Structures are given as C-alpha cells and as structure tokens.
Amino acid sequence: MGACGQPASAAAVAARIDGAPLLAFSVESSWCMARAADPDAQRSATLELLIANRLLAGEARKRFGEAALWAGQRVGFAREVSIDDQLVSTLRSLYGKEMESDLRQLPGVGLDSLLRPTPPLSDAELDAVFGKPGALRLDLSLGEAQLAQASKLVLLRFGKPGGGEGSISLADVARRQNVQGRVALFARERDFMQRQARLQVASWYVLDWSVRRFGAASVADLRRVLADQGDVQAMMRLHGLGDDQHAGSRLLDTLAGQVGAGQVRAYYARRREDFVRIERVRARHIRLPDEAAARRVAAALAGGADFAALARRHSIAPDAGGGGSLGWVRHESQAGSKPGWLAQLLFTQAPGQVSAPVRSPAGPGRHAPWEIVLVEERVQGYQAADSEAVRYVASRALAREMAAAQLTALRAGLLRKARVEITRAGMAGEGPA
C-alpha cells in the first residue's frame, strides 16, 4: 500500500481469517476513515478491529440471525441498502476528488452528461404498480408482482463511460426506500422518483469507477467489512450498548433483573455523586392573571425592580402580602410523593435568576394564570440509597457492565480459537501477499 487512501496493490491480502482473505484495500480504506476522526489512529489497531469484527459478525449471525439483528428496520432502510449506501459514502469520501477529475474529462463535463432523455411515466403505468390513487392502504410495501411490473418501467437512462447504456427502473428506486420514501412513491411524487433515480446513477458511477480502478474483489471485500461492522453494532444494540443506550434491550432487562440489592448499594457507594439532586429551595413567585400582565411585570424585573415589592403589588396568589414568599420548598413533601409543577419549575432555576413568565397547566377552555419565580437559595442533597430511582439507574448501569464483559470475553474467545494469519501486506501495509 502507498499513502493513505492510495492503495498500491488493491488485491493484496492483509490477513487470512480461518482461510478467508481480508484484503489490504479494506484495511487501508478503513484506516483512512479512522484517521479522519482521529489523526493518531494506528493501522495495526484498524487491522485488529477488522479481524475481530469479522469473527464477531459471524457469531452474531449464528446466535441471533439477521432478522433479530436488524429487527425494527421496517421503518428504516433495509440492511442491504444501508450497507450499499455506506460503501458508496466511504468510497466517495476517500476517492471523490479523483472521481470528479475523471468526470470532468467526459464530453459535456459532469454526471449530467451521462443522462439520457427518458419519457415520464404515465398515470396508467403508475396505477399498474401502486393501484388507483386515493385508496386507503395500511401497507406501503410492494409485492413481487408489483415489483415485477415496476422493473419494466424506466425512470432514467444513462450512458456508461466505458460504453453501453444503463437504466434505473421504478423497482430499483422502490427497493431502496424507507417508510417515508414509500409514502412519497405511493403519493405519485414524480419529482421525488426522478431525484432518487439521479442519486442511484451517482451511486452507480462511484461503484463502477471503484471497480474499474481497484477491481470487483476489492470493492466487494470493503463492502463485507462494512457489513461486519453493521452486524457487530446490531449485536451491541441487542446488549444495550452502543450509540443509543436508551433503546430497549431484552438482554439488558434480564441482566438488570439479576442485580441484587447488595450490588446496588455498592454501586451507590462508589458513584454517590451521580445521584446528587436538589433537596430544597427557598423561593418567591408572582402569579399574574394573563400573559400581558406577566410580560409587563417581567419587563419591570428586567429593569431592576424589587421582586418582593412587585409580588405584593401585582400577584393574585394568596401569599402576595408576604412578597410572594414560598418559604422552603422540598423535593418531596412526603415519602414517595412527586413535586408539583410549580416545584418542578423551581428546581430547574438557577439561584438568583428570575424566570421567564410561564403559563400554568390547565385543561382546554379553563383559565390559566402565569407564574414568574425567583430561587433565592438552593440546597443540594442525594437521592436515598434505597429509592427506586437509584435501584433503576444502578441496575441498568451494572447490567451494561455485565453485557460489555460478555462481549469482551466473546471477542477474546473467538480470537483464541480462530486461525488468523497476518501477511506481509498486513504488517507493513505494502507489497503483495
């Protein structure tokens, strides 16, 4: 391999994993992407990650199956579409300048020079795929018969740089949509169809250019690397790990249910500062009958007027005579009770700062006064060690630690059992396998 993003030998093998090759092109491309996020990223660490991902992805598919790994994708893009899009994005990111340079050499300059005039689809042709417009539909997916019909309808034709002609059919576009895209298709949005067809031509060019430059095997290997990465991330989500730790995970629920009271107490002792809360606040408020009055009082306060004096003069609350004093407001007035909405508002305010006017909650058609609050003093405390909030947070955190430990052990075990051979290209990043 040469400089980052410029492989000298795309077909070189960096490693063999249980006999199957991992190409140096994939390692180099992945390393380049890693360095874009972290300039200090090491190529050896990238190679190690790709090997581990290959093994973990295989284990994930064996244990869970693709259906479980990618459950919930009905409203998103299909797995294959997501991987293809990521592949195109990666190749464009790494080699986009060279692709653009080659495009400028084409007659007419640019991708548009490849496009051919294509007649728009008629209403009758769209009816044959989507049915008559206006019909109530609970399912916006296309069946095999509909897709077969859609495959006969060409949205866009284009010339290939090496000669010949290609086309994008309505079926090509339909297969690559998420739920929002399918809604647009069934709504007969022709502009949307054309934009999607043009995007697919652009993606085709990226893949075609890359295959001509690096070979089909290299591009296919990079695609597999990205698929491995996606499967590993999906397995992490099933374990309650990864980017969205608030997403549901049955495995995490099971592990959290196994956490005992002693473990929760120990976690609380180690992480007590994570459970700081506002114990009580000393505060004042001004209750106004409507928004206009609230705005006038807020303007006076912004101009430096005394809060208590304005409360005595304008507040419609029973405590107006005391300058709107609420005294000390505790987080919980009694065990297990939740603070009311006004108390919750107080707990969000920084001491010494007057709040903006806030409309109090009220049902439809009911009068709702406005409140302005001032927190004069705030006392911090800790959530009770035996509270439900502590138990929930601690058990989920400990469950994530257990899930992460399971994955770490699985990764180590797979690496021990696998037959992994690092080639000269893998170690040095250059030269043939």
GROMACS .gro file of C-alpha atoms in nm:
model
  433
    1MET     CA    1   0.000   0.000   0.000
    2GLY     CA    2   0.105   0.356  -0.063
    3ALA     CA    3  -0.015   0.673   0.110
    4CYS     CA    4  -0.343   0.676   0.300
    5GLY     CA    5  -0.627   0.632   0.056
    6GLN     CA    6  -0.393   0.545  -0.234
    7PRO     CA    7  -0.351   0.165  -0.232
    8ALA     CA    8  -0.058   0.046  -0.441
    9SER     CA    9  -0.193  -0.307  -0.475
   10ALA     CA   10  -0.567  -0.334  -0.422
   11ALA     CA   11  -0.563  -0.713  -0.447
   12ALA     CA   12  -0.301  -0.765  -0.173
   13VAL     CA   13  -0.415  -0.983   0.117
   14ALA     CA   14  -0.360  -0.832   0.462
   15ALA     CA   15  -0.480  -1.131   0.664
   16ARG     CA   16  -0.647  -1.468   0.634
   17ILE     CA   17  -0.914  -1.545   0.890
   18ASP     CA   18  -0.990  -1.917   0.905
   19GLY     CA   19  -0.859  -1.928   0.549
   20ALA     CA   20  -1.076  -1.643   0.414
   21PRO     CA   21  -0.888  -1.335   0.290
   22LEU     CA   22  -0.915  -0.983   0.424
   23LEU     CA   23  -0.775  -0.751   0.159
   24ALA     CA   24  -0.526  -0.476   0.231
   25PHE     CA   25  -0.750  -0.239   0.033
   26SER     CA   26  -1.017  -0.276   0.303
   27VAL     CA   27  -0.765  -0.223   0.581
   28GLU     CA   28  -0.619   0.085   0.414
   29SER     CA   29  -0.961   0.234   0.341
   30SER     CA   30  -1.082   0.169   0.697
   31TRP     CA   31  -0.764   0.316   0.841
   32CYS     CA   32  -0.807   0.629   0.629
   33MET     CA   33  -1.160   0.672   0.762
   34ALA     CA   34  -1.039   0.617   1.117
   35ARG     CA   35  -0.768   0.881   1.074
   36ALA     CA   36  -1.028   1.131   0.955
   37ALA     CA   37  -1.184   1.106   1.302
   38ASP     CA   38  -0.860   1.055   1.494
   39PRO     CA   39  -0.531   1.156   1.329
   40ASP     CA   40  -0.341   0.931   1.572
   41ALA     CA   41  -0.531   0.615   1.474
   42GLN     CA   42  -0.290   0.325   1.411
   43ARG     CA   43  -0.312   0.096   1.110
   44SER     CA   44  -0.234  -0.209   1.327
   45ALA     CA   45  -0.529  -0.126   1.552
   46THR     CA   46  -0.754  -0.094   1.246
   47LEU     CA   47  -0.642  -0.436   1.120
   48GLU     CA   48  -0.705  -0.590   1.463
   49LEU     CA   49  -1.054  -0.435   1.475
   50LEU     CA   50  -1.147  -0.566   1.129
   51ILE     CA   51  -1.036  -0.918   1.223
   52ALA     CA   52  -1.235  -0.906   1.546
   53ASN     CA   53  -1.539  -0.767   1.365
   54ARG     CA   54  -1.524  -1.047   1.108
   55LEU     CA   55  -1.535  -1.307   1.385
   56LEU     CA   56  -1.796  -1.126   1.597
   57ALA     CA   57  -2.023  -1.063   1.299
   58GLY     CA   58  -2.020  -1.431   1.209
   59GLU     CA   59  -2.101  -1.525   1.568
   60ALA     CA   60  -2.377  -1.264   1.583
   61ARG     CA   61  -2.548  -1.401   1.272
   62LYS     CA   62  -2.515  -1.756   1.408
   63ARG     CA   63  -2.655  -1.671   1.751
   64PHE     CA   64  -2.929  -1.424   1.664
   65GLY     CA   65  -2.991  -1.443   1.289
   66GLU     CA   66  -3.016  -1.141   1.063
   67ALA     CA   67  -3.389  -1.097   1.133
   68ALA     CA   68  -3.326  -1.042   1.506
   69LEU     CA   69  -3.013  -0.835   1.449
   70TRP     CA   70  -3.195  -0.599   1.217
   71ALA     CA   71  -3.540  -0.604   1.375
   72GLY     CA   72  -3.713  -0.268   1.361
   73GLN     CA   73  -3.572  -0.181   1.017
   74ARG     CA   74  -3.920  -0.177   0.861
   75VAL     CA   75  -3.941   0.199   0.915
   76GLY     CA   76  -3.576   0.240   0.819
   77PHE     CA   77  -3.372   0.127   0.525
   78ALA     CA   78  -3.318  -0.241   0.454
   79ARG     CA   79  -2.985  -0.383   0.572
   80GLU     CA   80  -2.850  -0.429   0.219
   81VAL     CA   81  -2.945  -0.075   0.122
   82SER     CA   82  -2.778   0.068   0.433
   83ILE     CA   83  -2.457  -0.123   0.359
   84ASP     CA   84  -2.457  -0.016  -0.006
   85ASP     CA   85  -2.507   0.348   0.091
   86GLN     CA   86  -2.225   0.328   0.345
   87LEU     CA   87  -1.997   0.170   0.083
   88VAL     CA   88  -2.070   0.447  -0.167
   89SER     CA   89  -2.020   0.712   0.100
   90THR     CA   90  -1.686   0.562   0.205
   91LEU     CA   91  -1.554   0.536  -0.150
   92ARG     CA   92  -1.670   0.888  -0.234
   93SER     CA   93  -1.507   1.023   0.080
   94LEU     CA   94  -1.174   0.858   0.000
   95TYR     CA   95  -1.157   0.895  -0.377
   96GLY     CA   96  -1.411   1.166  -0.460
   97LYS     CA   97  -1.154   1.411  -0.597
   98GLU     CA   98  -1.024   1.155  -0.845
   99MET     CA   99  -1.378   1.060  -0.944
  100GLU     CA  100  -1.466   1.425  -1.005
  101SER     CA  101  -1.149   1.470  -1.208
  102ASP     CA  102  -1.243   1.176  -1.431
  103LEU     CA  103  -1.600   1.306  -1.466
  104ARG     CA  104  -1.467   1.638  -1.595
  105GLN     CA  105  -1.297   1.451  -1.879
  106LEU     CA  106  -1.632   1.330  -2.010
  107PRO     CA  107  -1.800   1.511  -2.302
  108GLY     CA  108  -2.033   1.773  -2.158
  109VAL     CA  109  -1.848   1.768  -1.823
  110GLY     CA  110  -2.005   1.611  -1.516
  111LEU     CA  111  -2.255   1.340  -1.429
  112ASP     CA  112  -2.539   1.511  -1.617
  113SER     CA  113  -2.357   1.437  -1.941
  114LEU     CA  114  -2.428   1.068  -1.881
  115LEU     CA  115  -2.806   1.112  -1.853
  116ARG     CA  116  -3.029   1.034  -2.149
  117PRO     CA  117  -3.373   1.181  -2.225
  118THR     CA  118  -3.634   0.948  -2.072
  119PRO     CA  119  -4.013   0.988  -2.115
  120PRO     CA  120  -4.203   1.038  -1.785
  121LEU     CA  121  -4.415   0.752  -1.657
  122SER     CA  122  -4.785   0.779  -1.734
  123ASP     CA  123  -5.068   0.765  -1.479
  124ALA     CA  124  -5.170   0.427  -1.618
  125GLU     CA  125  -4.820   0.287  -1.569
  126LEU     CA  126  -4.812   0.407  -1.209
  127ASP     CA  127  -5.163   0.268  -1.149
  128ALA     CA  128  -5.037  -0.074  -1.259
  129VAL     CA  129  -4.783  -0.065  -0.974
  130PHE     CA  130  -4.947   0.136  -0.695
  131GLY     CA  131  -5.317   0.089  -0.772
  132LYS     CA  132  -5.566   0.369  -0.816
  133PRO     CA  133  -5.485   0.689  -0.624
  134GLY     CA  134  -5.684   0.772  -0.313
  135ALA     CA  135  -5.730   0.414  -0.193
  136LEU     CA  136  -5.680   0.354   0.180
  137ARG     CA  137  -5.362   0.150   0.237
  138LEU     CA  138  -5.231   0.001   0.558
  139ASP     CA  139  -4.921  -0.149   0.395
  140LEU     CA  140  -4.699   0.058   0.167
  141SER     CA  141  -4.471  -0.226   0.062
  142LEU     CA  142  -4.477  -0.368  -0.290
  143GLY     CA  143  -4.540  -0.735  -0.357
  144GLU     CA  144  -4.344  -0.945  -0.604
  145ALA     CA  145  -4.600  -0.890  -0.882
  146GLN     CA  146  -4.588  -0.513  -0.827
  147LEU     CA  147  -4.208  -0.512  -0.824
  148ALA     CA  148  -4.202  -0.718  -1.144
  149GLN     CA  149  -4.425  -0.459  -1.309
  150ALA     CA  150  -4.216  -0.173  -1.167
  151SER     CA  151  -3.898  -0.331  -1.308
  152LYS     CA  152  -4.038  -0.275  -1.660
  153LEU     CA  153  -4.081   0.099  -1.601
  154VAL     CA  154  -3.766   0.302  -1.668
  155LEU     CA  155  -3.729   0.627  -1.475
  156LEU     CA  156  -3.388   0.725  -1.609
  157ARG     CA  157  -3.145   0.605  -1.874
  158PHE     CA  158  -2.774   0.685  -1.870
  159GLY     CA  159  -2.464   0.620  -2.077
  160LYS     CA  160  -2.172   0.430  -1.929
  161PRO     CA  161  -1.826   0.591  -1.954
  162GLY     CA  162  -1.680   0.270  -2.095
  163GLY     CA  163  -1.959   0.235  -2.350
  164GLY     CA  164  -2.310   0.095  -2.343
  165GLU     CA  165  -2.620   0.215  -2.163
  166GLY     CA  166  -2.774   0.159  -1.822
  167SER     CA  167  -3.109   0.239  -1.669
  168ILE     CA  168  -3.280   0.293  -1.333
  169SER     CA  169  -3.624   0.138  -1.303
  170LEU     CA  170  -3.908   0.222  -1.068
  171ALA     CA  171  -3.836  -0.111  -0.894
  172ASP     CA  172  -3.473  -0.007  -0.838
  173VAL     CA  173  -3.593   0.308  -0.664
  174ALA     CA  174  -3.870   0.134  -0.468
  175ARG     CA  175  -3.637  -0.131  -0.324
  176ARG     CA  176  -3.414   0.137  -0.173
  177GLN     CA  177  -3.672   0.339   0.021
  178ASN     CA  178  -3.754   0.369   0.388
  179VAL     CA  179  -4.112   0.425   0.502
  180GLN     CA  180  -4.105   0.797   0.420
  181GLY     CA  181  -3.980   0.721   0.070
  182ARG     CA  182  -4.253   0.462   0.016
  183VAL     CA  183  -4.513   0.720   0.120
  184ALA     CA  184  -4.377   0.956  -0.148
  185LEU     CA  185  -4.388   0.679  -0.411
  186PHE     CA  186  -4.747   0.583  -0.335
  187ALA     CA  187  -4.834   0.955  -0.345
  188ARG     CA  188  -4.706   0.958  -0.709
  189GLU     CA  189  -4.443   1.226  -0.640
  190ARG     CA  190  -4.269   1.218  -0.976
  191ASP     CA  191  -4.005   1.473  -0.877
  192PHE     CA  192  -3.911   1.250  -0.584
  193MET     CA  193  -3.883   0.948  -0.815
  194GLN     CA  194  -3.655   1.141  -1.051
  195ARG     CA  195  -3.433   1.268  -0.768
  196GLN     CA  196  -3.396   0.916  -0.634
  197ALA     CA  197  -3.313   0.784  -0.981
  198ARG     CA  198  -3.044   1.051  -1.025
  199LEU     CA  199  -2.897   0.961  -0.684
  200GLN     CA  200  -2.878   0.598  -0.794
  201VAL     CA  201  -2.696   0.696  -1.112
  202ALA     CA  202  -2.446   0.887  -0.898
  203SER     CA  203  -2.403   0.581  -0.672
  204TRP     CA  204  -2.363   0.357  -0.975
  205TYR     CA  205  -2.084   0.582  -1.104
  206VAL     CA  206  -1.899   0.567  -0.770
  207LEU     CA  207  -1.914   0.187  -0.765
  208ASP     CA  208  -1.834   0.150  -1.136
  209TRP     CA  209  -1.535   0.386  -1.106
  210SER     CA  210  -1.408   0.198  -0.799
  211VAL     CA  211  -1.442  -0.143  -0.963
  212ARG     CA  212  -1.255  -0.021  -1.271
  213ARG     CA  213  -0.985   0.132  -1.052
  214PHE     CA  214  -0.941  -0.132  -0.778
  215GLY     CA  215  -1.121  -0.443  -0.904
  216ALA     CA  216  -1.453  -0.602  -0.814
  217ALA     CA  217  -1.298  -0.823  -0.545
  218SER     CA  218  -1.156  -0.522  -0.357
  219VAL     CA  219  -1.486  -0.334  -0.360
  220ALA     CA  220  -1.674  -0.648  -0.252
  221ASP     CA  221  -1.429  -0.704   0.034
  222LEU     CA  222  -1.474  -0.348   0.160
  223ARG     CA  223  -1.850  -0.399   0.145
  224ARG     CA  224  -1.815  -0.710   0.359
  225VAL     CA  225  -1.607  -0.515   0.613
  226LEU     CA  226  -1.887  -0.259   0.639
  227ALA     CA  227  -2.146  -0.537   0.672
  228ASP     CA  228  -1.939  -0.691   0.954
  229GLN     CA  229  -1.931  -0.354   1.128
  230GLY     CA  230  -2.308  -0.318   1.097
  231ASP     CA  231  -2.373  -0.666   1.238
  232VAL     CA  232  -2.143  -0.602   1.534
  233GLN     CA  233  -2.318  -0.274   1.607
  234ALA     CA  234  -2.654  -0.452   1.586
  235MET     CA  235  -2.534  -0.714   1.834
  236MET     CA  236  -2.418  -0.437   2.067
  237ARG     CA  237  -2.765  -0.281   2.049
  238LEU     CA  238  -2.915  -0.615   2.150
  239HIS     CA  239  -2.686  -0.599   2.453
  240GLY     CA  240  -2.800  -0.245   2.536
  241LEU     CA  241  -2.465  -0.099   2.427
  242GLY     CA  242  -2.357   0.139   2.155
  243ASP     CA  243  -2.480   0.480   2.047
  244ASP     CA  244  -2.840   0.456   2.172
  245GLN     CA  245  -2.821   0.321   2.526
  246HIS     CA  246  -3.182   0.420   2.592
  247ALA     CA  247  -3.316   0.181   2.330
  248GLY     CA  248  -3.490  -0.128   2.460
  249SER     CA  249  -3.290  -0.446   2.512
  250ARG     CA  250  -3.440  -0.768   2.643
  251LEU     CA  251  -3.094  -0.899   2.727
  252LEU     CA  252  -3.021  -0.586   2.930
  253ASP     CA  253  -3.358  -0.619   3.105
  254THR     CA  254  -3.271  -0.978   3.200
  255LEU     CA  255  -2.928  -0.882   3.333
  256ALA     CA  256  -3.071  -0.586   3.525
  257GLY     CA  257  -3.321  -0.819   3.689
  258GLN     CA  258  -3.031  -1.030   3.818
  259VAL     CA  259  -2.871  -0.736   4.003
  260GLY     CA  260  -2.909  -0.777   4.379
  261ALA     CA  261  -2.967  -0.515   4.649
  262GLY     CA  262  -2.609  -0.554   4.773
  263GLN     CA  263  -2.473  -0.474   4.427
  264VAL     CA  264  -2.694  -0.165   4.409
  265ARG     CA  265  -2.569  -0.044   4.750
  266ALA     CA  266  -2.207  -0.099   4.644
  267TYR     CA  267  -2.265   0.090   4.319
  268TYR     CA  268  -2.427   0.377   4.509
  269ALA     CA  269  -2.131   0.393   4.746
  270ARG     CA  270  -1.889   0.415   4.453
  271ARG     CA  271  -2.094   0.659   4.246
  272ARG     CA  272  -2.279   0.864   4.506
  273GLU     CA  273  -2.203   1.188   4.324
  274ASP     CA  274  -2.407   1.060   4.030
  275PHE     CA  275  -2.716   1.078   4.250
  276VAL     CA  276  -2.697   1.443   4.357
  277ARG     CA  277  -3.031   1.618   4.348
  278ILE     CA  278  -3.184   1.944   4.469
  279GLU     CA  279  -3.302   1.879   4.823
  280ARG     CA  280  -3.489   2.205   4.876
  281VAL     CA  281  -3.508   2.564   4.755
  282ARG     CA  282  -3.612   2.891   4.916
  283ALA     CA  283  -3.813   3.083   4.660
  284ARG     CA  284  -4.067   3.353   4.572
  285HIS     CA  285  -4.323   3.375   4.295
  286ILE     CA  286  -4.555   3.624   4.130
  287ARG     CA  287  -4.883   3.491   3.992
  288LEU     CA  288  -5.038   3.701   3.715
  289PRO     CA  289  -5.385   3.672   3.559
  290ASP     CA  290  -5.276   3.671   3.193
  291GLU     CA  291  -4.979   3.686   2.960
  292ALA     CA  292  -4.995   4.063   2.908
  293ALA     CA  293  -4.968   4.128   3.282
  294ALA     CA  294  -4.688   3.872   3.309
  295ARG     CA  295  -4.493   4.045   3.031
  296ARG     CA  296  -4.527   4.384   3.198
  297VAL     CA  297  -4.403   4.254   3.533
  298ALA     CA  298  -4.119   4.062   3.364
  299ALA     CA  299  -4.008   4.383   3.192
  300ALA     CA  300  -4.008   4.567   3.526
  301LEU     CA  301  -3.799   4.291   3.684
  302ALA     CA  302  -3.554   4.304   3.393
  303GLY     CA  303  -3.521   4.674   3.463
  304GLY     CA  304  -3.410   4.607   3.820
  305ALA     CA  305  -3.739   4.632   4.015
  306ASP     CA  306  -3.760   4.452   4.350
  307PHE     CA  307  -3.921   4.107   4.317
  308ALA     CA  308  -4.097   4.108   4.656
  309ALA     CA  309  -4.235   4.459   4.603
  310LEU     CA  310  -4.381   4.363   4.264
  311ALA     CA  311  -4.529   4.046   4.414
  312ARG     CA  312  -4.709   4.249   4.683
  313ARG     CA  313  -4.840   4.491   4.420
  314HIS     CA  314  -4.934   4.259   4.132
  315SER     CA  315  -4.954   3.893   4.240
  316ILE     CA  316  -5.300   3.734   4.260
  317ALA     CA  317  -5.171   3.447   4.478
  318PRO     CA  318  -5.272   3.427   4.848
  319ASP     CA  319  -4.909   3.483   4.952
  320ALA     CA  320  -4.884   3.820   4.774
  321GLY     CA  321  -4.879   4.009   5.106
  322GLY     CA  322  -4.561   3.823   5.202
  323GLY     CA  323  -4.385   3.931   4.886
  324GLY     CA  324  -4.472   3.601   4.712
  325SER     CA  325  -4.261   3.400   4.957
  326LEU     CA  326  -4.296   3.024   4.918
  327GLY     CA  327  -4.051   2.957   5.201
  328TRP     CA  328  -3.855   2.635   5.170
  329VAL     CA  329  -3.990   2.400   4.902
  330ARG     CA  330  -3.869   2.045   4.945
  331HIS     CA  331  -3.815   1.799   4.663
  332GLU     CA  332  -4.060   1.561   4.832
  333SER     CA  333  -4.321   1.683   5.077
  334GLN     CA  334  -4.377   1.326   5.192
  335ALA     CA  335  -4.227   0.985   5.115
  336GLY     CA  336  -4.295   0.877   4.760
  337SER     CA  337  -4.476   1.196   4.653
  338LYS     CA  338  -4.373   1.384   4.342
  339PRO     CA  339  -4.323   1.761   4.340
  340GLY     CA  340  -4.600   1.964   4.177
  341TRP     CA  341  -4.546   2.155   3.855
  342LEU     CA  342  -4.452   2.479   4.032
  343ALA     CA  343  -4.195   2.298   4.247
  344GLN     CA  344  -4.054   2.130   3.937
  345LEU     CA  345  -4.020   2.474   3.778
  346LEU     CA  346  -3.834   2.597   4.084
  347PHE     CA  347  -3.592   2.303   4.075
  348THR     CA  348  -3.489   2.395   3.717
  349GLN     CA  349  -3.398   2.755   3.804
  350ALA     CA  350  -3.051   2.878   3.894
  351PRO     CA  351  -3.038   3.070   4.223
  352GLY     CA  352  -3.064   3.447   4.189
  353GLN     CA  353  -3.209   3.444   3.837
  354VAL     CA  354  -3.567   3.550   3.764
  355SER     CA  355  -3.750   3.305   3.539
  356ALA     CA  356  -3.931   3.393   3.219
  357PRO     CA  357  -4.313   3.405   3.253
  358VAL     CA  358  -4.457   3.052   3.242
  359ARG     CA  359  -4.822   2.963   3.182
  360SER     CA  360  -4.957   2.723   3.442
  361PRO     CA  361  -5.108   2.393   3.324
  362ALA     CA  362  -5.484   2.397   3.266
  363GLY     CA  363  -5.738   2.195   3.074
  364PRO     CA  364  -5.894   2.315   2.747
  365GLY     CA  365  -6.113   2.620   2.794
  366ARG     CA  366  -6.001   2.679   3.153
  367HIS     CA  367  -5.834   2.994   3.281
  368ALA     CA  368  -5.459   2.953   3.333
  369PRO     CA  369  -5.264   3.212   3.530
  370TRP     CA  370  -4.896   3.285   3.465
  371GLU     CA  371  -4.606   3.247   3.705
  372ILE     CA  372  -4.271   3.420   3.745
  373VAL     CA  373  -4.037   3.262   4.000
  374LEU     CA  374  -3.716   3.354   4.178
  375VAL     CA  375  -3.499   3.096   4.363
  376GLU     CA  376  -3.313   3.274   4.641
  377GLU     CA  377  -3.126   2.975   4.782
  378ARG     CA  378  -3.076   2.611   4.684
  379VAL     CA  379  -2.961   2.318   4.897
  380GLN     CA  380  -2.819   2.006   4.730
  381GLY     CA  381  -2.869   1.657   4.864
  382TYR     CA  382  -2.857   1.294   4.749
  383GLN     CA  383  -3.123   1.053   4.638
  384ALA     CA  384  -3.194   0.790   4.901
  385ALA     CA  385  -2.981   0.478   4.856
  386ASP     CA  386  -3.289   0.255   4.874
  387SER     CA  387  -3.500   0.464   4.633
  388GLU     CA  388  -3.648   0.318   4.318
  389ALA     CA  389  -3.461   0.576   4.108
  390VAL     CA  390  -3.125   0.461   4.248
  391ARG     CA  391  -3.215   0.095   4.204
  392TYR     CA  392  -3.315   0.151   3.839
  393VAL     CA  393  -3.008   0.355   3.742
  394ALA     CA  394  -2.765   0.127   3.928
  395SER     CA  395  -2.914  -0.199   3.796
  396ARG     CA  396  -2.908  -0.072   3.436
  397ALA     CA  397  -2.550   0.052   3.468
  398LEU     CA  398  -2.436  -0.278   3.620
  399ALA     CA  399  -2.625  -0.470   3.353
  400ARG     CA  400  -2.437  -0.276   3.084
  401GLU     CA  401  -2.108  -0.360   3.256
  402MET     CA  402  -2.205  -0.729   3.253
  403ALA     CA  403  -2.313  -0.711   2.887
  404ALA     CA  404  -1.986  -0.539   2.791
  405ALA     CA  405  -1.788  -0.801   2.982
  406GLN     CA  406  -1.975  -1.078   2.799
  407LEU     CA  407  -1.889  -0.925   2.461
  408THR     CA  408  -1.527  -0.872   2.561
  409ALA     CA  409  -1.500  -1.236   2.668
  410LEU     CA  410  -1.670  -1.350   2.348
  411ARG     CA  411  -1.429  -1.144   2.137
  412ALA     CA  412  -1.126  -1.283   2.319
  413GLY     CA  413  -1.255  -1.639   2.290
  414LEU     CA  414  -1.322  -1.608   1.916
  415LEU     CA  415  -0.975  -1.466   1.856
  416ARG     CA  416  -0.815  -1.753   2.052
  417LYS     CA  417  -0.998  -2.018   1.851
  418ALA     CA  418  -0.965  -1.860   1.508
  419ARG     CA  419  -0.682  -1.929   1.266
  420VAL     CA  420  -0.556  -1.579   1.187
  421GLU     CA  421  -0.257  -1.525   0.959
  422ILE     CA  422  -0.123  -1.170   0.919
  423THR     CA  423   0.060  -1.139   0.587
  424ARG     CA  424   0.350  -0.914   0.495
  425ALA     CA  425   0.099  -0.672   0.339
  426GLY     CA  426  -0.094  -0.672   0.665
  427MET     CA  427   0.209  -0.596   0.877
  428ALA     CA  428   0.388  -0.348   0.652
  429GLY     CA  429   0.097  -0.214   0.452
  430GLU     CA  430   0.269  -0.264   0.117
  431GLY     CA  431   0.376  -0.526  -0.128
  432PRO     CA  432   0.197  -0.843  -0.246
  433ALA     CA  433   0.054  -1.104  -0.011
   0.00000   0.00000   0.00000
